[in-house]
Short mmCIF file of C-alpha atoms in Angstrom, two decimals:
data_model
loop_
_atom_site.label_atom_id
_atom_site.label_comp_id
_atom_site.label_asym_id
_atom_site.label_seq_id
_atom_site.Cartn_x
_atom_site.Cartn_y
_atom_site.Cartn_z
CA UNK J 1 3.00 13.25 62.05
CA UNK J 2 2.97 10.26 64.34
CA UNK J 3 0.09 8.19 65.79
CA UNK J 4 -1.96 9.20 69.21
CA UNK J 5 -4.73 8.37 70.64
CA UNK J 6 -7.21 10.63 69.08
CA UNK J 7 -6.65 9.82 65.46
CA UNK J 8 -8.72 6.14 65.32
CA UNK J 9 -12.00 7.78 63.84
CA UNK J 10 -12.67 10.94 62.21
CA UNK J 11 -15.52 12.13 65.02
CA UNK J 12 -13.02 11.90 67.59
CA UNK J 13 -11.45 15.52 68.38
CA UNK J 14 -7.82 15.75 69.72
CA UNK J 15 -7.17 18.18 73.08
CA UNK J 16 -5.69 20.38 70.55
CA UNK J 17 -8.98 20.95 68.71
CA UNK J 18 -7.82 18.81 65.52
CA UNK J 19 -9.50 16.34 63.34
CA UNK J 20 -6.57 13.71 62.70
CA UNK J 21 -8.17 11.54 60.31
CA UNK J 22 -8.90 14.83 58.41
CA UNK J 23 -5.59 15.77 58.42
CA UNK J 24 -4.22 12.33 57.71
CA UNK J 25 -6.69 12.58 54.37
CA UNK J 26 -5.01 15.87 53.23
CA UNK J 27 -1.62 14.00 53.48
CA UNK J 28 -2.93 11.67 51.14
CA UNK J 29 -3.17 14.68 48.54
CA UNK J 30 0.43 15.28 49.33
CA UNK J 31 1.08 11.84 48.35
CA UNK J 32 -0.30 11.90 45.15
CA UNK J 33 1.17 13.23 41.78
CA UNK J 34 1.19 16.68 41.13
CA UNK J 35 -1.71 19.16 39.59
CA UNK J 36 -1.02 22.83 38.85
CA UNK J 37 -3.72 25.03 38.28
CA UNK J 38 -3.77 28.68 37.19
CA UNK J 39 -5.79 31.56 36.01
CA UNK J 40 -6.10 34.59 33.76
CA UNK J 41 -9.28 36.81 33.65
CA UNK J 42 -10.84 35.11 30.76
CA UNK J 43 -8.98 31.62 30.81
CA UNK J 44 -8.05 29.04 33.24
CA UNK J 45 -5.67 26.16 32.71
CA UNK J 46 -5.38 23.22 34.73
CA UNK J 47 -1.96 20.81 34.32
CA UNK J 48 -1.13 17.27 35.82
CA UNK J 49 2.07 15.10 36.10
CA UNK J 50 1.25 11.60 34.32
CA UNK J 51 2.98 9.31 36.70
CA UNK J 52 2.01 5.22 35.97
CA UNK J 53 2.72 2.59 38.66
CA UNK J 54 5.41 0.80 36.50
CA UNK J 55 6.43 0.92 33.20
CA UNK J 56 4.07 -1.82 32.35
CA UNK J 57 1.24 0.29 33.61
CA UNK J 58 -0.96 2.83 31.94
CA UNK J 59 -0.98 6.24 33.52
CA UNK J 60 -4.22 7.18 35.79
CA UNK J 61 -6.67 10.22 34.12
CA UNK J 62 -6.61 13.28 36.29
CA UNK J 63 -8.31 15.88 34.68
CA UNK J 64 -12.00 15.69 33.97
CA UNK J 65 -14.59 17.38 32.28
CA UNK J 66 -17.64 18.33 34.29
CA UNK J 67 -19.19 20.30 31.99
CA UNK J 68 -18.26 22.51 29.08
CA UNK J 69 -17.48 25.28 31.32
CA UNK J 70 -15.92 23.70 34.09
CA UNK J 71 -12.71 20.84 34.54
CA UNK J 72 -10.91 19.26 37.69
CA UNK J 73 -7.82 18.30 38.09
CA UNK J 74 -7.20 15.73 40.99
CA UNK J 75 -4.12 14.75 43.44
CA UNK J 76 -4.57 11.99 45.75
CA UNK J 77 -6.86 8.94 45.69
CA UNK J 78 -7.48 8.59 41.93
CA UNK J 79 -10.77 6.07 42.81
CA UNK J 80 -12.41 9.13 45.32
CA UNK J 81 -11.42 11.78 42.67
CA UNK J 82 -13.54 9.77 39.80
CA UNK J 83 -16.68 9.28 41.95
CA UNK J 84 -16.29 13.15 42.66
CA UNK J 85 -16.00 13.79 39.14
CA UNK J 86 -19.27 11.92 38.47
CA UNK J 87 -20.76 14.17 41.41
CA UNK J 88 -19.62 16.94 39.64
CA UNK J 89 -21.00 16.23 36.27
CA UNK J 90 -24.16 15.03 37.59
CA UNK J 91 -24.51 18.71 39.70
CA UNK J 92 -23.71 20.46 36.51
CA UNK J 93 -26.27 18.62 34.29
CA UNK J 94 -28.80 18.92 37.01
CA UNK J 95 -28.54 22.66 37.29
CA UNK J 96 -28.30 23.25 33.55
CA UNK J 97 -31.73 21.02 33.26
CA UNK J 98 -33.92 23.01 35.66
CA UNK J 99 -32.04 26.21 35.10
CA UNK J 100 -31.39 25.98 31.15
CA UNK J 101 -27.90 27.88 31.98
CA UNK J 102 -24.31 27.01 33.41
CA UNK J 103 -23.54 26.13 37.27
CA UNK J 104 -21.93 29.17 38.32
CA UNK J 105 -18.29 27.48 39.47
CA UNK J 106 -18.46 29.14 42.95
CA UNK J 107 -21.87 27.33 43.39
CA UNK J 108 -20.26 23.73 42.24
CA UNK J 109 -17.37 24.00 44.50
CA UNK J 110 -19.56 24.89 47.54
CA UNK J 111 -21.62 21.87 46.90
CA UNK J 112 -18.41 19.70 46.65
CA UNK J 113 -16.99 21.12 49.80
CA UNK J 114 -20.49 20.54 51.55
CA UNK J 115 -20.09 16.87 50.24
CA UNK J 116 -16.50 16.81 51.66
CA UNK J 117 -17.59 17.87 54.97
CA UNK J 118 -20.02 15.32 55.49
CA UNK J 119 -17.72 12.65 55.55
CA UNK J 120 -15.70 14.96 58.37
CA UNK J 121 -18.61 14.25 60.53
CA UNK J 122 -20.26 10.79 60.21
CA UNK J 123 -18.37 7.81 62.36
CA UNK J 124 -19.25 5.43 59.37
CA UNK J 125 -17.91 7.37 56.71
CA UNK J 126 -14.16 8.53 55.85
CA UNK J 127 -12.92 11.63 54.28
CA UNK J 128 -12.04 11.86 50.72
CA UNK J 129 -8.44 11.24 50.23
CA UNK J 130 -8.19 13.54 47.05
CA UNK J 131 -7.66 17.42 46.53
CA UNK J 132 -9.21 18.87 43.47
CA UNK J 133 -8.55 21.91 41.62
CA UNK J 134 -11.35 23.40 39.98
CA UNK J 135 -11.20 25.36 37.07
CA UNK J 136 -13.89 27.05 34.99
CA UNK J 137 -15.39 30.08 33.52
CA UNK J 138 -18.75 31.77 34.17
CA UNK J 139 -20.38 35.22 34.15
CA UNK J 140 -17.95 36.82 36.44
CA UNK J 141 -15.08 35.45 34.67
CA UNK J 142 -12.29 32.48 35.05
CA UNK J 143 -11.81 30.78 38.11
CA UNK J 144 -9.63 28.59 39.90
CA UNK J 145 -10.73 26.75 43.36
CA UNK J 146 -8.85 23.91 45.58
CA UNK J 147 -11.01 21.75 47.18
CA UNK J 148 -9.58 19.82 50.05
CA UNK J 149 -10.70 16.78 52.09
CA UNK J 150 -11.68 18.78 55.21
CA UNK J 151 -14.77 20.47 53.19
CA UNK J 152 -12.60 23.44 52.80
CA UNK J 153 -12.29 25.38 49.56
CA UNK J 154 -10.35 28.60 48.52
CA UNK J 155 -10.18 30.67 45.64
CA UNK J 156 -6.69 30.96 44.12
CA UNK J 157 -4.84 32.93 41.10
CA UNK J 158 -2.30 29.62 40.53
CA UNK J 159 -1.73 26.82 42.69
CA UNK J 160 -0.11 23.30 42.76
CA UNK J 161 -0.91 20.42 44.77
CA UNK J 162 0.30 16.57 45.13
CA UNK J 163 4.09 15.48 45.96
CA UNK J 164 6.89 18.32 45.22
CA UNK J 165 4.09 20.73 44.46
CA UNK J 166 6.05 23.47 46.80
CA UNK J 167 8.54 23.95 43.73
CA UNK J 168 5.55 24.68 41.56
CA UNK J 169 4.18 26.89 43.97
CA UNK J 170 7.35 28.89 44.23
CA UNK J 171 7.62 29.44 40.78
CA UNK J 172 3.95 30.24 40.45
CA UNK J 173 4.34 32.67 43.51
CA UNK J 174 7.14 34.73 41.57
CA UNK J 175 4.86 35.25 38.85
CA UNK J 176 1.23 35.09 39.91
CA UNK J 177 0.83 38.95 39.90
CA UNK J 178 0.72 39.47 36.07
CA UNK J 179 -1.68 36.26 35.43
CA UNK J 180 -4.78 38.33 35.25
CA UNK J 181 -3.48 40.00 31.76
CA UNK J 182 -1.48 37.15 30.61
CA UNK J 183 -2.44 35.70 27.20
CA UNK J 184 -3.65 32.02 26.90
CA UNK J 185 -0.49 30.91 25.36
CA UNK J 186 1.33 32.36 28.26
CA UNK J 187 -0.55 30.56 30.51
CA UNK J 188 -0.21 27.45 28.65
CA UNK J 189 3.51 27.90 29.06
CA UNK J 190 3.71 28.86 32.65
CA UNK J 191 1.61 25.65 33.66
CA UNK J 192 4.09 23.80 31.71
CA UNK J 193 6.95 25.35 33.64
CA UNK J 194 5.20 24.66 36.75
CA UNK J 195 5.17 21.06 36.09
CA UNK J 196 8.52 21.04 34.89
CA UNK J 197 9.61 22.21 38.47
CA UNK J 198 7.72 19.41 39.96
CA UNK J 199 9.74 16.90 38.13
CA UNK J 200 12.77 18.06 39.78
CA UNK J 201 15.26 17.67 36.74
CA UNK J 202 13.50 15.08 34.72
CA UNK J 203 12.91 15.96 31.55
CA UNK J 204 9.62 17.51 30.29
CA UNK J 205 7.69 15.74 27.51
CA UNK J 206 4.14 15.64 26.42
CA UNK J 207 3.82 11.99 27.39
CA UNK J 208 4.60 13.03 31.03
CA UNK J 209 2.03 15.75 31.33
CA UNK J 210 -1.46 16.42 30.57
CA UNK J 211 -2.71 19.92 30.11
CA UNK J 212 -6.60 21.41 29.56
CA UNK J 213 -7.78 24.98 29.26
CA UNK J 214 -11.46 26.26 29.52
CA UNK J 215 -11.96 29.83 28.96
CA UNK J 216 -14.19 32.80 26.73
CA UNK J 217 -14.86 31.04 23.37
CA UNK J 218 -13.30 27.72 24.20
CA UNK J 219 -14.83 24.87 26.40
CA UNK J 220 -13.19 22.88 28.85
CA UNK J 221 -11.02 20.39 27.00
CA UNK J 222 -7.47 18.58 26.97
CA UNK J 223 -4.91 20.09 24.80
CA UNK J 224 -3.61 17.48 22.38
CA UNK J 225 -0.11 15.98 22.81
CA UNK J 226 1.16 17.39 19.67
CA UNK J 227 0.45 20.92 20.72
CA UNK J 228 1.90 20.48 23.83
CA UNK J 229 5.37 18.99 22.63
CA UNK J 230 5.36 21.98 20.62
CA UNK J 231 5.02 24.53 23.74
CA UNK J 232 7.49 22.53 25.51
CA UNK J 233 9.88 22.89 22.31
CA UNK J 234 9.52 26.55 22.42
CA UNK J 235 9.71 26.89 25.68
CA UNK J 236 13.34 25.22 25.55
CA UNK J 237 14.56 27.00 22.80
CA UNK J 238 14.15 30.08 24.95
CA UNK J 239 17.12 30.97 27.12
CA UNK J 240 16.05 30.69 30.69
CA UNK J 241 12.64 29.52 30.62
CA UNK J 242 9.59 31.29 29.50
CA UNK J 243 10.48 34.37 30.83
CA UNK J 244 10.97 35.94 26.98
CA UNK J 245 8.47 35.39 24.63
CA UNK J 246 9.36 32.68 22.53
CA UNK J 247 9.26 32.19 18.73
CA UNK J 248 5.45 31.65 18.10
CA UNK J 249 4.96 28.14 17.06
CA UNK J 250 8.27 26.86 16.72
CA UNK J 251 8.43 24.06 14.74
CA UNK J 252 8.88 20.57 16.85
CA UNK J 253 12.73 19.07 16.61
CA UNK J 254 13.26 15.94 15.18
CA UNK J 255 13.87 14.06 18.44
CA UNK J 256 10.45 15.45 19.97
CA UNK J 257 8.74 14.32 16.82
CA UNK J 258 10.28 11.06 17.41
CA UNK J 259 9.32 11.11 20.92
CA UNK J 260 5.64 11.94 19.52
CA UNK J 261 5.77 8.55 17.63
CA UNK J 262 6.78 6.17 20.13
CA UNK J 263 3.59 8.00 22.51
CA UNK J 264 1.52 6.31 20.28
CA UNK J 265 2.56 2.62 20.94
CA UNK J 266 2.15 3.58 24.50
CA UNK J 267 -0.77 2.28 26.43
CA UNK J 268 -3.55 5.19 26.66
CA UNK J 269 -4.35 6.41 29.77
CA UNK J 270 -7.56 4.62 31.13
CA UNK J 271 -10.93 6.40 29.92
CA UNK J 272 -13.33 6.76 32.90
CA UNK A 1 -61.86 24.21 23.77
CA UNK A 2 -62.74 23.26 27.33
CA UNK A 3 -62.19 19.37 28.50
CA UNK A 4 -62.48 17.99 32.01
CA UNK A 5 -60.88 20.30 34.68
CA UNK A 6 -58.46 18.08 35.26
CA UNK A 7 -57.66 17.19 31.53
CA UNK A 8 -53.41 17.62 31.40
CA UNK A 9 -52.79 17.27 28.22
CA UNK A 10 -53.31 19.40 25.08
CA UNK A 11 -53.02 18.30 21.34
CA UNK A 12 -50.68 21.17 19.63
CA UNK A 13 -50.64 19.54 16.53
CA UNK A 14 -48.02 19.48 13.81
CA UNK A 15 -46.80 16.62 11.83
CA UNK A 16 -43.10 14.92 11.28
CA UNK A 17 -41.72 12.59 8.78
CA UNK A 18 -38.42 10.39 8.78
CA UNK A 19 -36.99 8.75 5.43
CA UNK A 20 -34.04 6.55 5.70
CA UNK A 21 -31.54 6.34 2.49
CA UNK A 22 -28.53 4.41 2.18
CA UNK A 23 -25.95 7.08 3.62
CA UNK A 24 -28.53 9.76 4.61
CA UNK A 25 -31.39 10.44 6.52
CA UNK A 26 -33.88 12.95 6.29
CA UNK A 27 -36.13 14.19 9.18
CA UNK A 28 -39.00 17.14 8.45
CA UNK A 29 -41.51 18.50 10.63
CA UNK A 30 -43.75 21.58 9.93
CA UNK A 31 -43.12 24.71 12.15
CA UNK A 32 -46.95 25.03 13.23
CA UNK A 33 -48.05 25.37 16.93
CA UNK A 34 -51.87 25.42 17.71
CA UNK A 35 -54.55 24.57 20.11
CA UNK A 36 -57.94 24.01 18.95
CA UNK A 37 -58.66 26.23 15.53
CA UNK A 38 -56.23 28.73 16.75
CA UNK A 39 -52.57 29.04 15.86
CA UNK A 40 -50.27 30.04 18.55
CA UNK A 41 -47.20 30.15 16.59
CA UNK A 42 -46.03 29.75 12.82
CA UNK A 43 -42.38 29.42 13.83
CA UNK A 44 -41.71 26.61 16.46
CA UNK A 45 -39.09 23.65 15.73
CA UNK A 46 -40.33 20.76 16.62
CA UNK A 47 -37.24 18.71 15.58
CA UNK A 48 -34.11 18.23 18.37
CA UNK A 49 -30.61 17.63 17.66
CA UNK A 50 -29.45 15.07 20.09
CA UNK A 51 -26.26 13.91 19.02
CA UNK A 52 -24.10 14.30 16.04
CA UNK A 53 -26.05 11.47 13.76
CA UNK A 54 -29.09 11.32 15.91
CA UNK A 55 -32.21 13.63 15.43
CA UNK A 56 -35.79 13.64 16.86
CA UNK A 57 -38.82 14.99 15.55
CA UNK A 58 -41.86 14.92 17.97
CA UNK A 59 -45.59 16.03 17.52
CA UNK A 60 -48.42 16.08 20.18
CA UNK A 61 -48.04 17.95 23.21
CA UNK A 62 -45.58 20.60 23.48
CA UNK A 63 -45.00 20.63 27.05
CA UNK A 64 -44.03 17.12 27.39
CA UNK A 65 -42.24 17.20 23.81
CA UNK A 66 -40.03 20.13 25.38
CA UNK A 67 -39.61 17.64 28.70
CA UNK A 68 -38.59 15.07 26.78
CA UNK A 69 -36.51 16.40 24.55
CA UNK A 70 -34.47 18.21 27.64
CA UNK A 71 -34.42 14.92 29.52
CA UNK A 72 -32.87 12.95 26.68
CA UNK A 73 -30.26 15.57 25.96
CA UNK A 74 -29.16 15.47 29.48
CA UNK A 75 -29.03 11.89 29.29
CA UNK A 76 -26.80 11.91 26.27
CA UNK A 77 -24.27 14.48 27.94
CA UNK A 78 -24.09 11.86 31.10
CA UNK A 79 -23.65 9.17 28.28
CA UNK A 80 -20.88 11.13 26.65
CA UNK A 81 -18.86 11.65 30.10
CA UNK A 82 -19.12 8.21 30.80
CA UNK A 83 -18.05 6.40 27.56
CA UNK A 84 -16.05 9.53 25.97
CA UNK A 85 -18.36 9.22 22.77
CA UNK A 86 -21.39 10.35 21.40
CA UNK A 87 -24.35 7.93 21.53
CA UNK A 88 -25.43 5.81 18.08
CA UNK A 89 -28.85 6.14 16.80
CA UNK A 90 -30.06 2.81 17.66
CA UNK A 91 -28.56 3.04 21.39
CA UNK A 92 -30.82 6.48 21.23
CA UNK A 93 -33.33 4.81 19.98
CA UNK A 94 -33.44 2.04 22.98
CA UNK A 95 -33.00 4.95 25.57
CA UNK A 96 -35.98 6.85 23.89
CA UNK A 97 -38.40 3.61 23.91
CA UNK A 98 -37.41 3.13 28.08
CA UNK A 99 -37.84 7.01 28.58
CA UNK A 100 -41.46 6.74 26.96
CA UNK A 101 -42.07 3.41 28.87
CA UNK A 102 -40.89 4.77 32.13
CA UNK A 103 -44.00 7.11 32.19
CA UNK A 104 -46.56 4.21 31.12
CA UNK A 105 -48.98 5.09 33.56
CA UNK A 106 -48.72 9.11 32.66
CA UNK A 107 -47.24 8.96 29.37
CA UNK A 108 -45.32 11.78 27.38
CA UNK A 109 -48.36 12.95 24.97
CA UNK A 110 -45.47 12.67 22.15
CA UNK A 111 -45.51 11.01 19.28
CA UNK A 112 -41.51 10.73 17.84
CA UNK A 113 -39.99 10.12 14.98
CA UNK A 114 -36.21 9.68 15.54
CA UNK A 115 -33.79 9.81 12.76
CA UNK A 116 -29.91 9.39 11.98
CA UNK A 117 -27.14 7.26 11.13
CA UNK A 118 -26.50 3.74 12.36
CA UNK A 119 -23.19 2.55 13.23
CA UNK A 120 -22.38 1.29 9.67
CA UNK A 121 -23.26 4.92 8.20
CA UNK A 122 -26.52 3.86 6.69
CA UNK A 123 -29.69 5.77 7.17
CA UNK A 124 -31.59 4.98 10.36
CA UNK A 125 -35.55 5.72 11.19
CA UNK A 126 -37.21 4.54 14.37
CA UNK A 127 -41.12 5.22 14.82
CA UNK A 128 -42.87 5.25 18.19
CA UNK A 129 -46.06 5.29 19.80
CA UNK A 130 -46.74 7.15 22.71
CA UNK A 131 -45.26 4.74 25.47
CA UNK A 132 -42.40 3.60 23.84
CA UNK A 133 -43.24 0.62 21.30
CA UNK A 134 -40.55 1.22 18.71
CA UNK A 135 -39.72 -0.64 15.37
CA UNK A 136 -36.62 0.26 12.87
CA UNK A 137 -38.52 1.12 9.88
CA UNK A 138 -37.38 2.59 6.05
CA UNK A 139 -39.46 5.69 6.41
CA UNK A 140 -42.15 6.84 9.15
CA UNK A 141 -44.74 9.87 10.07
CA UNK A 142 -46.73 10.59 13.15
CA UNK A 143 -48.67 13.61 14.12
CA UNK A 144 -51.95 15.21 12.56
CA UNK A 145 -51.34 14.99 8.85
CA UNK A 146 -49.73 11.22 9.14
CA UNK A 147 -52.64 9.51 8.01
CA UNK A 148 -52.49 11.66 5.02
CA UNK A 149 -48.94 11.19 4.24
CA UNK A 150 -48.24 7.66 5.32
CA UNK A 151 -50.04 6.18 2.50
CA UNK A 152 -47.94 8.51 -0.14
CA UNK A 153 -44.73 6.99 1.34
CA UNK A 154 -45.95 3.75 1.18
CA UNK A 155 -46.72 3.78 -2.47
CA UNK A 156 -43.27 5.56 -3.05
CA UNK A 157 -40.86 3.99 -0.79
CA UNK A 158 -42.63 0.62 -0.32
CA UNK A 159 -40.19 -1.39 2.03
CA UNK A 160 -39.86 -5.33 1.49
CA UNK A 161 -41.23 -7.31 4.28
CA UNK A 162 -39.02 -7.88 7.21
CA UNK A 163 -40.10 -11.20 7.00
CA UNK A 164 -38.28 -12.17 3.63
CA UNK A 165 -35.40 -14.28 3.57
CA UNK A 166 -32.92 -13.35 2.68
CA UNK A 167 -33.20 -10.35 4.90
CA UNK A 168 -33.77 -6.94 2.38
CA UNK A 169 -32.62 -3.32 3.23
CA UNK A 170 -35.54 -1.24 4.47
CA UNK A 171 -33.78 1.84 3.33
CA UNK A 172 -34.72 3.51 0.13
CA UNK A 173 -32.58 3.35 -2.94
CA UNK A 174 -33.59 6.93 -3.62
CA UNK A 175 -30.85 9.80 -3.77
CA UNK A 176 -30.87 12.55 -0.97
CA UNK A 177 -32.34 14.98 -3.49
CA UNK A 178 -35.03 13.13 -4.48
CA UNK A 179 -36.00 12.06 -0.85
CA UNK A 180 -36.10 15.54 0.03
CA UNK A 181 -38.03 16.42 -2.80
CA UNK A 182 -40.63 13.85 -1.94
CA UNK A 183 -41.03 15.16 1.43
CA UNK A 184 -41.62 18.82 0.42
CA UNK A 185 -44.36 17.15 -1.92
CA UNK A 186 -45.90 15.08 0.71
CA UNK A 187 -46.22 18.39 3.22
CA UNK A 188 -47.15 20.40 0.39
CA UNK A 189 -50.17 17.90 0.21
CA UNK A 190 -50.85 17.10 3.94
CA UNK A 191 -50.57 21.08 4.21
CA UNK A 192 -53.97 21.72 1.84
CA UNK A 193 -56.05 19.22 3.84
CA UNK A 194 -54.83 19.28 7.75
CA UNK A 195 -55.47 22.09 9.49
CA UNK A 196 -52.67 21.83 11.72
CA UNK A 197 -49.84 21.33 9.39
CA UNK A 198 -48.35 24.29 7.48
CA UNK A 199 -46.50 27.65 8.10
CA UNK A 200 -43.18 26.43 7.03
CA UNK A 201 -41.54 22.95 6.57
CA UNK A 202 -38.00 22.38 8.46
CA UNK A 203 -35.92 19.83 6.71
CA UNK A 204 -32.90 18.25 8.47
CA UNK A 205 -30.61 15.76 6.70
CA UNK A 206 -28.04 13.88 8.40
CA UNK A 207 -24.92 12.45 6.62
CA UNK A 208 -21.46 11.75 6.67
CA UNK A 209 -20.53 15.39 6.63
CA UNK A 210 -23.03 16.29 9.62
CA UNK A 211 -26.33 17.78 10.05
CA UNK A 212 -27.72 20.40 7.50
CA UNK A 213 -30.71 22.56 7.85
CA UNK A 214 -33.19 23.67 5.11
CA UNK A 215 -36.66 25.51 5.47
CA UNK A 216 -39.45 25.44 2.77
CA UNK A 217 -42.38 27.93 3.09
CA UNK A 218 -45.97 26.29 3.44
CA UNK A 219 -49.51 27.40 2.99
CA UNK A 220 -50.28 29.46 5.75
CA UNK A 221 -54.06 29.00 6.15
#
């Protein structure tokens, strides 16, 4: 993507009918660290890679709860993501207040998309530089959506965004057909495996990633590091990844335990 | 009972009580809902659990009470999102006061007693008027039976004056069971003479292990 005379502001069309500023905003999403999402009929899982700017810094939060039944994972400009998360939380609270029931996920993503669209049609604004994976559960089951800076949104069975997400997408493309009937544990394992794919060789540990789940009888929450490390160890024990059903709740190996202790001395992620 | 055509309030009666102890707090209210000389229902809760350690009991106009409780619950959810923790009782106390004063010129017809545990785990009771004037006390009562109950609580739980030096705790030295028994007794007495109080008593006890609910039948006449 190179500079041209039609990319100065968002209100200028190119002769080919493109809005370059919007496309540049989508580039910002591709530069952010990876986030993955997948869903079955009853559960939806979100995962994100925690990359800190340097060893001295804490990593930024990429998973936010919007309500009991909805959460988001962001990739791109985390500041924009934080602001949009606040918007999502507000919308959920307002809907619950007026209608005494949870806001259906499909309505939430439309409101979010409309908000993003406004910024693509005002000369004094810029598009949000963040892509959101919205995972939630409502009366129609579990859902996963991707909201992009352009104001478009799409529903997915599984998706990945951010840097090196193509590797995760390739993995998910091979397996998504069975996800509808997957158990909650298998979904989490696949999410971890997808995250592992984006790390391109780096060892996957619970410190490096965050996983959250929402489903029937389970409010949106981030899974604690200990449990994640157990899943990772179970994955490592089984040959060739999660294709075979690994021994349930394999005890964490000694090194993993030490790794877990080391995590507590690491700076906590910025709580926003 | 017809008042002016534009009268926007109604008193649905009922009484609320709260007592603060060393490490617990008791909040109680009857469950009768009335209008005029009629009973609308014998089984309506006036108590709202706002947070882990905060419980609000309100008597007055049910429409306003319901709206007030919803408002505070939504604000609490927002607080949890922003601060990643539950609101403390003193914080909720201030929020309730601000919320009530916000409608100074069209008040919530709600007489509130807020009970819970403060940041040190001690019992904490705040009492309010309709427009948000509030004070932390050792015990309080609001509602139609309050004038019957307050003197009894004054007699049994008299707090030291807040003007005393050194400052003395307003919380009662009574045990949890003794405080609950006292609440049951005062409500039984108020039920005898106040027509708007009766049917059933809902008692909520907040302590370190959480929130516990208990019910007691009262006279239904």
